[in-house]
Amino acid sequence: MHTTNLTKLLGIELPLIQAPMAGGYTTPVLVASVSNTGGLGSLAASLLKPEEIAAEAAAIRALTRAPFAINLFVPEATPTVSDAELKAAADALEPIAKELGIEPPRPIRAPVVEFNAQLEAVLEARPAVVSFVMGVPPSDVVNRILAAGIKLIGTATNEAEAQALATAGVEVLVAQGSEAGGHRGTFLPAPADRMLGAFPLVQQLVRAFELPVIAAGGIMNGRGIAAALANGAQAVQLGSVFMLAREAGTPPELRTALIELRNAPSVISCVFTGKPARVIRNRFVEMMDQPGIPILPWPHQGPLTVTLRRAALKQGRREFMFLLAGQGAPFIQSMPAGSMIREFLGDYRSAVKQLGL
Ligand SMILES: Cc1cc2nc3c(=O)[nH]c(=O)nc-3n(C[C@H](O)[C@H](O)[C@H](O)COP(=O)(O)O)c2cc1C
C-alpha cells in the first residue's frame, strides 16, 4: 500500500487504522498487533475509567514501540428524563427479560462520565494520536492535545460536522459512512441525517477541505482499501473486520453469533443505547423498534438494557444480543490481526495490478 501525507504525519507505514471499538473489543494485544504490523491500532477509551486507560496504555507500550491512538467520545449535554419516563422505558423491556428468564430491568439512572479525568489519563499516557467521535472537542482540549505534540483526529458524518471540526483545529477527519458498524458519530443531524455512504462522504470532504480524510464504513479487505484510496482518502479505518481478530476482546458467544448471522441484514437502531447504532437485526430490534415503544435518549437507554444484553450473551441467545456490525459483515473472518493485514496487502496489490495503476 502506498504511503500518503497522512501516513507520514501519523508516523505509520500502512494507510490503515484499526478502529477504536468501545465495549472491550480493542484489547492492548489487538492495538499493539496492528501497530506492529505497520497500521495504527486504536484503544477505545470512552467507557474506561482513568486508571484503566493508564493500565491499558501501559500494556500497549509494553508490546509495541510503534504509534497508537486512544479514542474518546466528546461529552454531550445529558437530556433530562423524568422518573415516569425511566420507568416506562424499563417496563417496555419486560417481555425480553421474561424470555431470558431474568428479573425485569430496574429504572436506573446513567452514571456520569468522567470526561475530564479520562482526558488527563489520555494526556498522561501520551499516545501518538488521539481521536474523537460524537462531537467537536472543546477548544481547551484541542489546545492541550496539540501542545503535547499529539496528532488530533475528529469524526464527521457530513460536511457541516467536518467544517465544525476543521474550525476547531482538528488535524485529520474520519469520514464515517452509514455502512459503518457501531454507533453513528453524528452530532449535527439537522435538518435530517442524510446517512451518506463512506465514498460520497469522502469525496465531499476531500473536495471541501485541505485536511487529510480517513474513510470508514464497509471496508473489509484490500480491494475496499484500494477503492477508498482511489476516492481520495489518505487512509482507511476498519472496525467490523477486526471484531473477529483473534486478539480482539470479543466474547466467544458473540463471535459465534456474528459468524452465524453475518449475512443477515443490519439496521441502524437506537433500541440498545438510545443512540443510533448499526447492528445486525434480531428479535430485540424487531420487538423494540416499534411505534409507541418508549426508548430513552443516550445515555439513559443503555443502562436499562445492559442486564438483558449480558444475559443474552451468557445464554448464547443471539436473538437478544447487541450485535454491532457494519454492512460489510458478510466479509468478517476470524484470524490473527497481523495475518489479516498481510492478506489485505495481497488483495490490495492484486486490485491495483488489475486496474493497471
Ligand atoms: C463494535 C464497534 C464499536 C465501535 N466503537 C467506536 C468507538 O468507541 N469510537 C469510535 O470513534 N468509533 C467506534 N466505532 C466506529 C468505527 O470507528 C468505524 O467508524 C467503523 O467501524 C467503520 O465501519 P466498519 O465497521 O464497516 O469497518 C465502532 C465500531 C464498531 C463495529
Tab-separated table of C-alpha atoms and ligand atoms in Angstrom:
chain	number	residue	atom	x	y	z
A	1	MET	CA	0.000	0.000	0.000
A	2	HIS	CA	1.325	3.411	-0.713
A	3	THR	CA	2.356	5.988	1.816
A	4	THR	CA	0.377	9.236	1.953
A	5	ASN	CA	0.878	12.590	3.648
A	6	LEU	CA	-1.252	11.182	6.440
A	7	THR	CA	0.869	8.074	6.988
A	8	LYS	CA	3.853	10.429	7.252
A	9	LEU	CA	2.001	12.708	9.685
A	10	LEU	CA	0.997	9.787	11.897
A	11	GLY	CA	4.341	8.020	11.563
A	12	ILE	CA	2.864	4.743	10.278
A	13	GLU	CA	3.832	2.519	7.345
A	14	LEU	CA	0.391	1.494	6.098
A	15	PRO	CA	-2.623	3.771	5.494
A	16	LEU	CA	-4.699	1.546	7.759
A	17	ILE	CA	-6.245	2.262	11.135
A	18	GLN	CA	-7.885	-0.345	13.346
A	19	ALA	CA	-10.973	1.473	14.588
A	20	PRO	CA	-11.457	2.139	18.259
A	21	MET	CA	-14.380	-0.047	19.372
A	22	ALA	CA	-15.809	0.711	22.802
A	23	GLY	CA	-17.030	-2.280	24.765
A	24	GLY	CA	-13.835	-4.236	25.389
A	25	TYR	CA	-13.062	-5.228	21.778
A	26	THR	CA	-9.842	-3.238	21.369
A	27	THR	CA	-7.555	-5.062	23.784
A	28	PRO	CA	-3.953	-3.887	24.197
A	29	VAL	CA	-2.833	-7.024	22.316
A	30	LEU	CA	-5.025	-6.136	19.324
A	31	VAL	CA	-3.902	-2.499	19.280
A	32	ALA	CA	-0.233	-3.482	19.542
A	33	SER	CA	-0.527	-6.226	16.873
A	34	VAL	CA	-1.974	-3.757	14.382
A	35	SER	CA	0.647	-1.115	15.187
A	36	ASN	CA	3.428	-3.719	15.000
A	37	THR	CA	2.197	-4.722	11.520
A	38	GLY	CA	2.544	-1.133	10.291
A	39	GLY	CA	-1.016	0.158	10.782
A	40	LEU	CA	-2.342	2.343	13.595
A	41	GLY	CA	-4.022	0.436	16.420
A	42	SER	CA	-6.606	2.415	18.421
A	43	LEU	CA	-7.682	1.871	22.011
A	44	ALA	CA	-11.346	2.762	22.639
A	45	ALA	CA	-11.317	4.564	25.970
A	46	SER	CA	-14.759	6.180	26.165
A	47	LEU	CA	-16.100	3.533	28.555
A	48	LEU	CA	-12.866	3.146	30.535
A	49	LYS	CA	-12.084	4.634	33.927
A	50	PRO	CA	-8.972	6.837	34.075
A	51	GLU	CA	-6.945	4.125	35.830
A	52	GLU	CA	-7.982	1.591	33.172
A	53	ILE	CA	-6.826	3.979	30.428
A	54	ALA	CA	-3.442	4.252	32.157
A	55	ALA	CA	-3.148	0.474	32.584
A	56	GLU	CA	-4.181	-0.348	29.002
A	57	ALA	CA	-1.872	2.279	27.502
A	58	ALA	CA	0.999	0.859	29.570
A	59	ALA	CA	0.104	-2.654	28.381
A	60	ILE	CA	0.176	-1.462	24.743
A	61	ARG	CA	3.545	0.241	25.304
A	62	ALA	CA	4.948	-2.985	26.698
A	63	LEU	CA	4.032	-4.703	23.421
A	64	THR	CA	4.970	-2.110	20.807
A	65	ARG	CA	7.148	0.917	20.205
A	66	ALA	CA	5.047	1.894	17.184
A	67	PRO	CA	2.488	4.740	17.302
A	68	PHE	CA	-1.031	4.003	18.540
A	69	ALA	CA	-4.196	6.044	19.118
A	70	ILE	CA	-6.562	6.500	22.039
A	71	ASN	CA	-10.201	7.412	21.334
A	72	LEU	CA	-12.749	9.260	23.463
A	73	PHE	CA	-16.361	10.345	22.973
A	74	VAL	CA	-16.856	14.119	23.109
A	75	PRO	CA	-19.127	14.724	26.127
A	76	GLU	CA	-22.696	15.705	25.282
A	77	ALA	CA	-25.298	17.535	27.344
A	78	THR	CA	-27.374	14.864	29.088
A	79	PRO	CA	-31.088	15.179	28.283
A	80	THR	CA	-33.387	15.188	31.295
A	81	VAL	CA	-35.725	12.237	31.700
A	82	SER	CA	-38.366	12.002	34.380
A	83	ASP	CA	-38.807	9.077	36.770
A	84	ALA	CA	-42.007	8.196	34.935
A	85	GLU	CA	-40.225	8.104	31.558
A	86	LEU	CA	-37.460	5.989	33.043
A	87	LYS	CA	-39.971	3.539	34.468
A	88	ALA	CA	-41.945	3.337	31.210
A	89	ALA	CA	-38.767	2.557	29.228
A	90	ALA	CA	-37.697	-0.081	31.777
A	91	ASP	CA	-41.187	-1.644	31.753
A	92	ALA	CA	-41.114	-1.828	27.947
A	93	LEU	CA	-38.152	-4.218	28.229
A	94	GLU	CA	-40.027	-6.667	30.472
A	95	PRO	CA	-41.122	-9.070	27.702
A	96	ILE	CA	-37.463	-9.602	26.729
A	97	ALA	CA	-36.421	-10.086	30.370
A	98	LYS	CA	-39.194	-12.676	30.678
A	99	GLU	CA	-37.984	-14.590	27.636
A	100	LEU	CA	-34.479	-14.589	29.074
A	101	GLY	CA	-35.828	-15.758	32.459
A	102	ILE	CA	-34.313	-12.832	34.367
A	103	GLU	CA	-35.618	-10.038	36.593
A	104	PRO	CA	-37.107	-7.094	34.664
A	105	PRO	CA	-34.655	-4.180	34.359
A	106	ARG	CA	-34.715	-1.649	37.196
A	107	PRO	CA	-35.201	2.011	36.217
A	108	ILE	CA	-31.602	3.039	36.952
A	109	ARG	CA	-30.015	6.365	36.078
A	110	ALA	CA	-26.975	6.597	33.768
A	111	PRO	CA	-23.653	7.107	35.570
A	112	VAL	CA	-21.844	10.411	34.960
A	113	VAL	CA	-18.912	10.041	32.529
A	114	GLU	CA	-15.717	11.486	33.987
A	115	PHE	CA	-14.508	13.031	30.720
A	116	ASN	CA	-12.012	15.422	32.329
A	117	ALA	CA	-10.379	12.632	34.286
A	118	GLN	CA	-10.343	10.409	31.174
A	119	LEU	CA	-8.660	13.213	29.239
A	120	GLU	CA	-5.993	13.645	31.930
A	121	ALA	CA	-5.263	9.917	31.754
A	122	VAL	CA	-5.003	10.091	27.957
A	123	LEU	CA	-2.636	13.080	28.085
A	124	GLU	CA	-0.574	11.321	30.726
A	125	ALA	CA	-0.369	8.210	28.510
A	126	ARG	CA	0.895	10.387	25.615
A	127	PRO	CA	-0.247	8.284	22.646
A	128	ALA	CA	0.935	9.460	19.215
A	129	VAL	CA	-2.689	10.115	18.223
A	130	VAL	CA	-5.960	10.998	19.971
A	131	SER	CA	-9.223	10.562	18.085
A	132	PHE	CA	-12.690	11.809	18.980
A	133	VAL	CA	-16.179	10.862	17.894
A	134	MET	CA	-19.681	12.227	18.660
A	135	GLY	CA	-18.804	15.898	18.535
A	136	VAL	CA	-16.254	18.688	18.479
A	137	PRO	CA	-13.764	18.587	21.331
A	138	PRO	CA	-13.793	21.838	23.372
A	139	SER	CA	-11.069	24.353	22.458
A	140	ASP	CA	-9.039	23.887	25.665
A	141	VAL	CA	-8.956	20.147	24.949
A	142	VAL	CA	-7.822	20.750	21.361
A	143	ASN	CA	-5.114	23.140	22.576
A	144	ARG	CA	-3.771	20.778	25.210
A	145	ILE	CA	-3.604	17.829	22.821
A	146	LEU	CA	-1.846	19.807	20.102
A	147	ALA	CA	0.507	21.465	22.618
A	148	ALA	CA	1.518	17.980	23.769
A	149	GLY	CA	2.547	17.164	20.178
A	150	ILE	CA	-0.231	14.586	19.853
A	151	LYS	CA	-1.977	14.308	16.474
A	152	LEU	CA	-5.700	15.030	16.617
A	153	ILE	CA	-8.414	13.218	14.647
A	154	GLY	CA	-12.137	14.065	14.622
A	155	THR	CA	-15.063	12.133	13.150
A	156	ALA	CA	-17.674	13.549	10.747
A	157	THR	CA	-20.709	12.027	9.049
A	158	ASN	CA	-21.483	15.092	6.930
A	159	GLU	CA	-19.835	18.253	5.621
A	160	ALA	CA	-21.228	20.537	8.349
A	161	GLU	CA	-19.681	18.359	11.047
A	162	ALA	CA	-16.373	18.299	9.175
A	163	GLN	CA	-16.487	22.099	8.993
A	164	ALA	CA	-17.084	22.371	12.746
A	165	LEU	CA	-14.148	20.026	13.412
A	166	ALA	CA	-11.833	21.839	10.986
A	167	THR	CA	-12.718	25.209	12.555
A	168	ALA	CA	-11.924	23.803	15.992
A	169	GLY	CA	-8.405	22.855	14.860
A	170	VAL	CA	-8.746	19.116	14.306
A	171	GLU	CA	-5.894	17.960	12.034
A	172	VAL	CA	-7.434	14.905	10.364
A	173	LEU	CA	-11.041	13.932	9.511
A	174	VAL	CA	-12.566	10.473	9.716
A	175	ALA	CA	-15.408	10.307	7.171
A	176	GLN	CA	-17.779	7.812	8.773
A	177	GLY	CA	-20.252	6.466	6.244
A	178	SER	CA	-23.637	4.993	7.071
A	179	GLU	CA	-22.310	1.492	6.266
A	180	ALA	CA	-20.180	1.621	9.400
A	181	GLY	CA	-20.679	-0.766	12.275
A	182	GLY	CA	-21.134	0.593	15.790
A	183	HIS	CA	-22.638	3.881	16.896
A	184	ARG	CA	-23.030	6.601	14.341
A	185	GLY	CA	-20.848	9.571	15.167
A	186	THR	CA	-23.489	12.066	14.001
A	187	PHE	CA	-23.672	15.175	16.143
A	188	LEU	CA	-25.178	17.790	13.784
A	189	PRO	CA	-28.006	15.802	12.231
A	190	ALA	CA	-30.125	18.821	11.264
A	191	PRO	CA	-32.187	19.108	9.161
A	192	ALA	CA	-32.072	15.329	8.753
A	193	ASP	CA	-29.298	12.773	8.952
A	194	ARG	CA	-28.693	12.091	5.271
A	195	MET	CA	-26.961	8.804	6.019
A	196	LEU	CA	-24.230	9.391	3.446
A	197	GLY	CA	-22.230	6.372	2.415
A	198	ALA	CA	-18.490	6.435	3.009
A	199	PHE	CA	-17.467	7.066	-0.595
A	200	PRO	CA	-19.723	10.054	-1.396
A	201	LEU	CA	-18.798	11.498	2.008
A	202	VAL	CA	-15.054	11.024	1.432
A	203	GLN	CA	-15.328	12.732	-1.948
A	204	GLN	CA	-17.252	15.656	-0.462
A	205	LEU	CA	-14.751	16.166	2.333
A	206	VAL	CA	-11.722	15.813	0.064
A	207	ARG	CA	-13.190	18.440	-2.243
A	208	ALA	CA	-14.143	20.842	0.554
A	209	PHE	CA	-11.178	20.639	2.957
A	210	GLU	CA	-7.412	20.601	2.843
A	211	LEU	CA	-7.266	18.229	5.799
A	212	PRO	CA	-6.440	14.571	5.201
A	213	VAL	CA	-9.515	12.327	5.169
A	214	ILE	CA	-9.802	8.774	6.510
A	215	ALA	CA	-12.546	6.579	5.002
A	216	ALA	CA	-14.610	4.488	7.443
A	217	GLY	CA	-17.549	2.201	6.778
A	218	GLY	CA	-17.897	-1.092	4.943
A	219	ILE	CA	-14.200	-1.517	4.112
A	220	MET	CA	-13.339	-5.140	4.801
A	221	ASN	CA	-10.379	-6.068	2.600
A	222	GLY	CA	-7.586	-4.833	0.351
A	223	ARG	CA	-9.943	-4.183	-2.555
A	224	GLY	CA	-12.014	-1.890	-0.365
A	225	ILE	CA	-8.848	-0.136	0.784
A	226	ALA	CA	-7.737	0.409	-2.829
A	227	ALA	CA	-11.185	1.822	-3.661
A	228	ALA	CA	-11.140	4.188	-0.674
A	229	LEU	CA	-7.681	5.497	-1.563
A	230	ALA	CA	-8.783	5.922	-5.191
A	231	ASN	CA	-11.670	8.042	-3.852
A	232	GLY	CA	-9.178	10.423	-2.303
A	233	ALA	CA	-8.946	9.076	1.246
A	234	GLN	CA	-5.433	9.079	2.669
A	235	ALA	CA	-6.130	6.132	4.960
A	236	VAL	CA	-8.941	3.799	5.998
A	237	GLN	CA	-10.391	2.989	9.417
A	238	LEU	CA	-11.719	-0.551	9.770
A	239	GLY	CA	-13.855	-1.693	12.687
A	240	SER	CA	-16.158	-4.635	11.991
A	241	VAL	CA	-13.453	-6.701	10.307
A	242	PHE	CA	-11.305	-6.537	13.448
A	243	MET	CA	-14.118	-7.686	15.763
A	244	LEU	CA	-13.220	-11.276	14.995
A	245	ALA	CA	-9.458	-10.744	15.012
A	246	ARG	CA	-8.030	-13.356	17.388
A	247	GLU	CA	-6.625	-10.635	19.640
A	248	ALA	CA	-9.932	-8.743	19.970
A	249	GLY	CA	-11.777	-8.897	23.289
A	250	THR	CA	-14.977	-10.096	21.574
A	251	PRO	CA	-16.579	-12.778	23.804
A	252	PRO	CA	-16.818	-16.301	22.299
A	253	GLU	CA	-20.651	-16.292	22.259
A	254	LEU	CA	-20.631	-13.031	20.322
A	255	ARG	CA	-18.039	-14.386	17.882
A	256	THR	CA	-20.258	-17.394	17.174
A	257	ALA	CA	-23.337	-15.194	16.730
A	258	LEU	CA	-21.518	-12.817	14.372
A	259	ILE	CA	-20.234	-15.679	12.234
A	260	GLU	CA	-23.654	-17.316	12.074
A	261	LEU	CA	-25.544	-14.083	11.390
A	262	ARG	CA	-23.009	-12.261	9.241
A	263	ASN	CA	-25.243	-12.488	6.154
A	264	ALA	CA	-28.334	-11.198	7.963
A	265	PRO	CA	-29.391	-7.597	7.266
A	266	SER	CA	-28.075	-4.856	9.501
A	267	VAL	CA	-30.075	-1.792	10.511
A	268	ILE	CA	-29.479	1.480	12.321
A	269	SER	CA	-31.416	1.416	15.571
A	270	CYS	CA	-31.490	3.236	18.914
A	271	VAL	CA	-33.071	0.431	20.930
A	272	PHE	CA	-29.967	-0.759	22.791
A	273	THR	CA	-28.411	2.533	23.911
A	274	GLY	CA	-30.603	5.418	22.760
A	275	LYS	CA	-28.039	6.436	20.137
A	276	PRO	CA	-28.253	5.281	16.503
A	277	ALA	CA	-26.020	2.253	16.000
A	278	ARG	CA	-25.653	-0.188	13.121
A	279	VAL	CA	-26.480	-3.666	14.381
A	280	ILE	CA	-27.467	-6.983	12.888
A	281	ARG	CA	-31.249	-7.038	13.001
A	282	ASN	CA	-32.517	-9.574	15.556
A	283	ARG	CA	-35.634	-10.056	17.713
A	284	PHE	CA	-34.506	-7.435	20.230
A	285	VAL	CA	-34.610	-4.859	17.427
A	286	GLU	CA	-37.852	-6.210	15.973
A	287	MET	CA	-39.649	-6.153	19.333
A	288	MET	CA	-38.386	-2.748	20.497
A	289	ASP	CA	-38.093	-0.699	17.300
A	290	GLN	CA	-41.862	-0.240	17.091
A	291	PRO	CA	-44.018	2.880	17.174
A	292	GLY	CA	-45.222	3.594	20.691
A	293	ILE	CA	-42.427	1.705	22.474
A	294	PRO	CA	-40.538	4.203	24.652
A	295	ILE	CA	-36.773	4.342	24.004
A	296	LEU	CA	-34.841	6.843	26.090
A	297	PRO	CA	-32.177	9.088	24.556
A	298	TRP	CA	-28.455	8.369	25.100
A	299	PRO	CA	-27.057	7.898	27.741
A	300	HIS	CA	-30.227	6.714	29.515
A	301	GLN	CA	-31.291	3.685	27.457
A	302	GLY	CA	-28.000	1.748	27.703
A	303	PRO	CA	-28.069	1.149	31.476
A	304	LEU	CA	-31.648	-0.197	31.162
A	305	THR	CA	-30.711	-2.811	28.544
A	306	VAL	CA	-27.359	-3.858	29.978
A	307	THR	CA	-28.580	-6.755	32.138
A	308	LEU	CA	-30.553	-8.116	29.174
A	309	ARG	CA	-27.555	-7.869	26.854
A	310	ARG	CA	-25.351	-9.660	29.388
A	311	ALA	CA	-27.908	-12.410	29.969
A	312	ALA	CA	-28.337	-12.899	26.204
A	313	LEU	CA	-24.573	-13.334	25.826
A	314	LYS	CA	-24.304	-15.723	28.764
A	315	GLN	CA	-27.167	-17.842	27.458
A	316	GLY	CA	-25.939	-17.726	23.852
A	317	ARG	CA	-29.305	-16.181	22.819
A	318	ARG	CA	-28.227	-14.333	19.695
A	319	GLU	CA	-31.775	-13.078	19.089
A	320	PHE	CA	-31.322	-10.717	22.050
A	321	MET	CA	-27.597	-9.864	21.741
A	322	PHE	CA	-26.231	-6.404	20.924
A	323	LEU	CA	-24.678	-7.350	17.580
A	324	LEU	CA	-22.820	-4.232	16.466
A	325	ALA	CA	-21.579	-4.781	12.901
A	326	GLY	CA	-21.397	-2.867	9.642
A	327	GLN	CA	-22.741	-3.599	6.187
A	328	GLY	CA	-19.504	-5.424	5.389
A	329	ALA	CA	-20.325	-8.106	7.986
A	330	PRO	CA	-20.522	-10.897	5.362
A	331	PHE	CA	-16.746	-10.472	4.982
A	332	ILE	CA	-15.758	-10.848	8.628
A	333	GLN	CA	-13.309	-13.653	9.317
A	334	SER	CA	-11.505	-14.980	12.301
A	335	MET	CA	-7.711	-14.764	12.135
A	336	PRO	CA	-4.804	-13.009	13.834
A	337	ALA	CA	-4.760	-9.272	13.112
A	338	GLY	CA	-1.278	-9.376	11.573
A	339	SER	CA	-2.273	-12.137	9.113
A	340	MET	CA	-5.437	-10.206	8.274
A	341	ILE	CA	-3.445	-7.093	7.410
A	342	ARG	CA	-0.976	-9.118	5.341
A	343	GLU	CA	-3.937	-10.598	3.458
A	344	PHE	CA	-5.290	-7.058	2.874
A	345	LEU	CA	-1.917	-6.113	1.415
A	346	GLY	CA	-2.085	-9.054	-1.006
A	347	ASP	CA	-5.585	-8.203	-2.285
A	348	TYR	CA	-4.740	-4.505	-2.389
A	349	ARG	CA	-1.805	-5.290	-4.686
A	350	SER	CA	-3.884	-7.509	-6.961
A	351	ALA	CA	-6.642	-4.873	-7.183
A	352	VAL	CA	-4.154	-2.186	-8.116
A	353	LYS	CA	-2.484	-4.508	-10.642
A	354	GLN	CA	-5.815	-5.470	-12.167
A	355	LEU	CA	-6.667	-1.810	-12.634
A	356	GLY	CA	-3.231	-1.192	-14.142
A	357	LEU	CA	-2.486	1.546	-11.607
B	1	LIG	C1	-18.267	-2.666	17.806
B	1	LIG	C2	-17.920	-1.288	17.356
B	1	LIG	C3	-17.644	-0.302	18.298
B	1	LIG	C4	-17.266	0.987	17.885
B	1	LIG	N1	-16.905	1.915	18.829
B	1	LIG	C5	-16.356	3.098	18.423
B	1	LIG	C6	-15.751	3.981	19.375
B	1	LIG	O1	-15.703	3.714	20.574
B	1	LIG	N2	-15.209	5.137	18.904
B	1	LIG	C7	-15.199	5.459	17.565
B	1	LIG	O2	-14.663	6.503	17.192
B	1	LIG	N3	-15.754	4.633	16.658
B	1	LIG	C8	-16.314	3.465	17.052
B	1	LIG	N4	-16.831	2.594	16.108
B	1	LIG	C9	-16.911	3.027	14.692
B	1	LIG	C10	-15.587	2.857	13.979
B	1	LIG	O3	-14.696	3.881	14.361
B	1	LIG	C11	-15.713	2.933	12.458
B	1	LIG	O4	-16.331	4.131	12.080
B	1	LIG	C12	-16.495	1.771	11.856
B	1	LIG	O5	-16.185	0.561	12.493
B	1	LIG	C13	-16.161	1.656	10.380
B	1	LIG	O6	-17.056	0.815	9.726
B	1	LIG	P1	-16.882	-0.786	9.617
B	1	LIG	O7	-17.339	-1.314	10.930
B	1	LIG	O8	-17.782	-1.122	8.496
B	1	LIG	O9	-15.431	-1.059	9.357
B	1	LIG	C14	-17.209	1.300	16.496
B	1	LIG	C15	-17.494	0.306	15.564
B	1	LIG	C16	-17.829	-0.975	15.964
B	1	LIG	C17	-18.087	-2.027	14.924
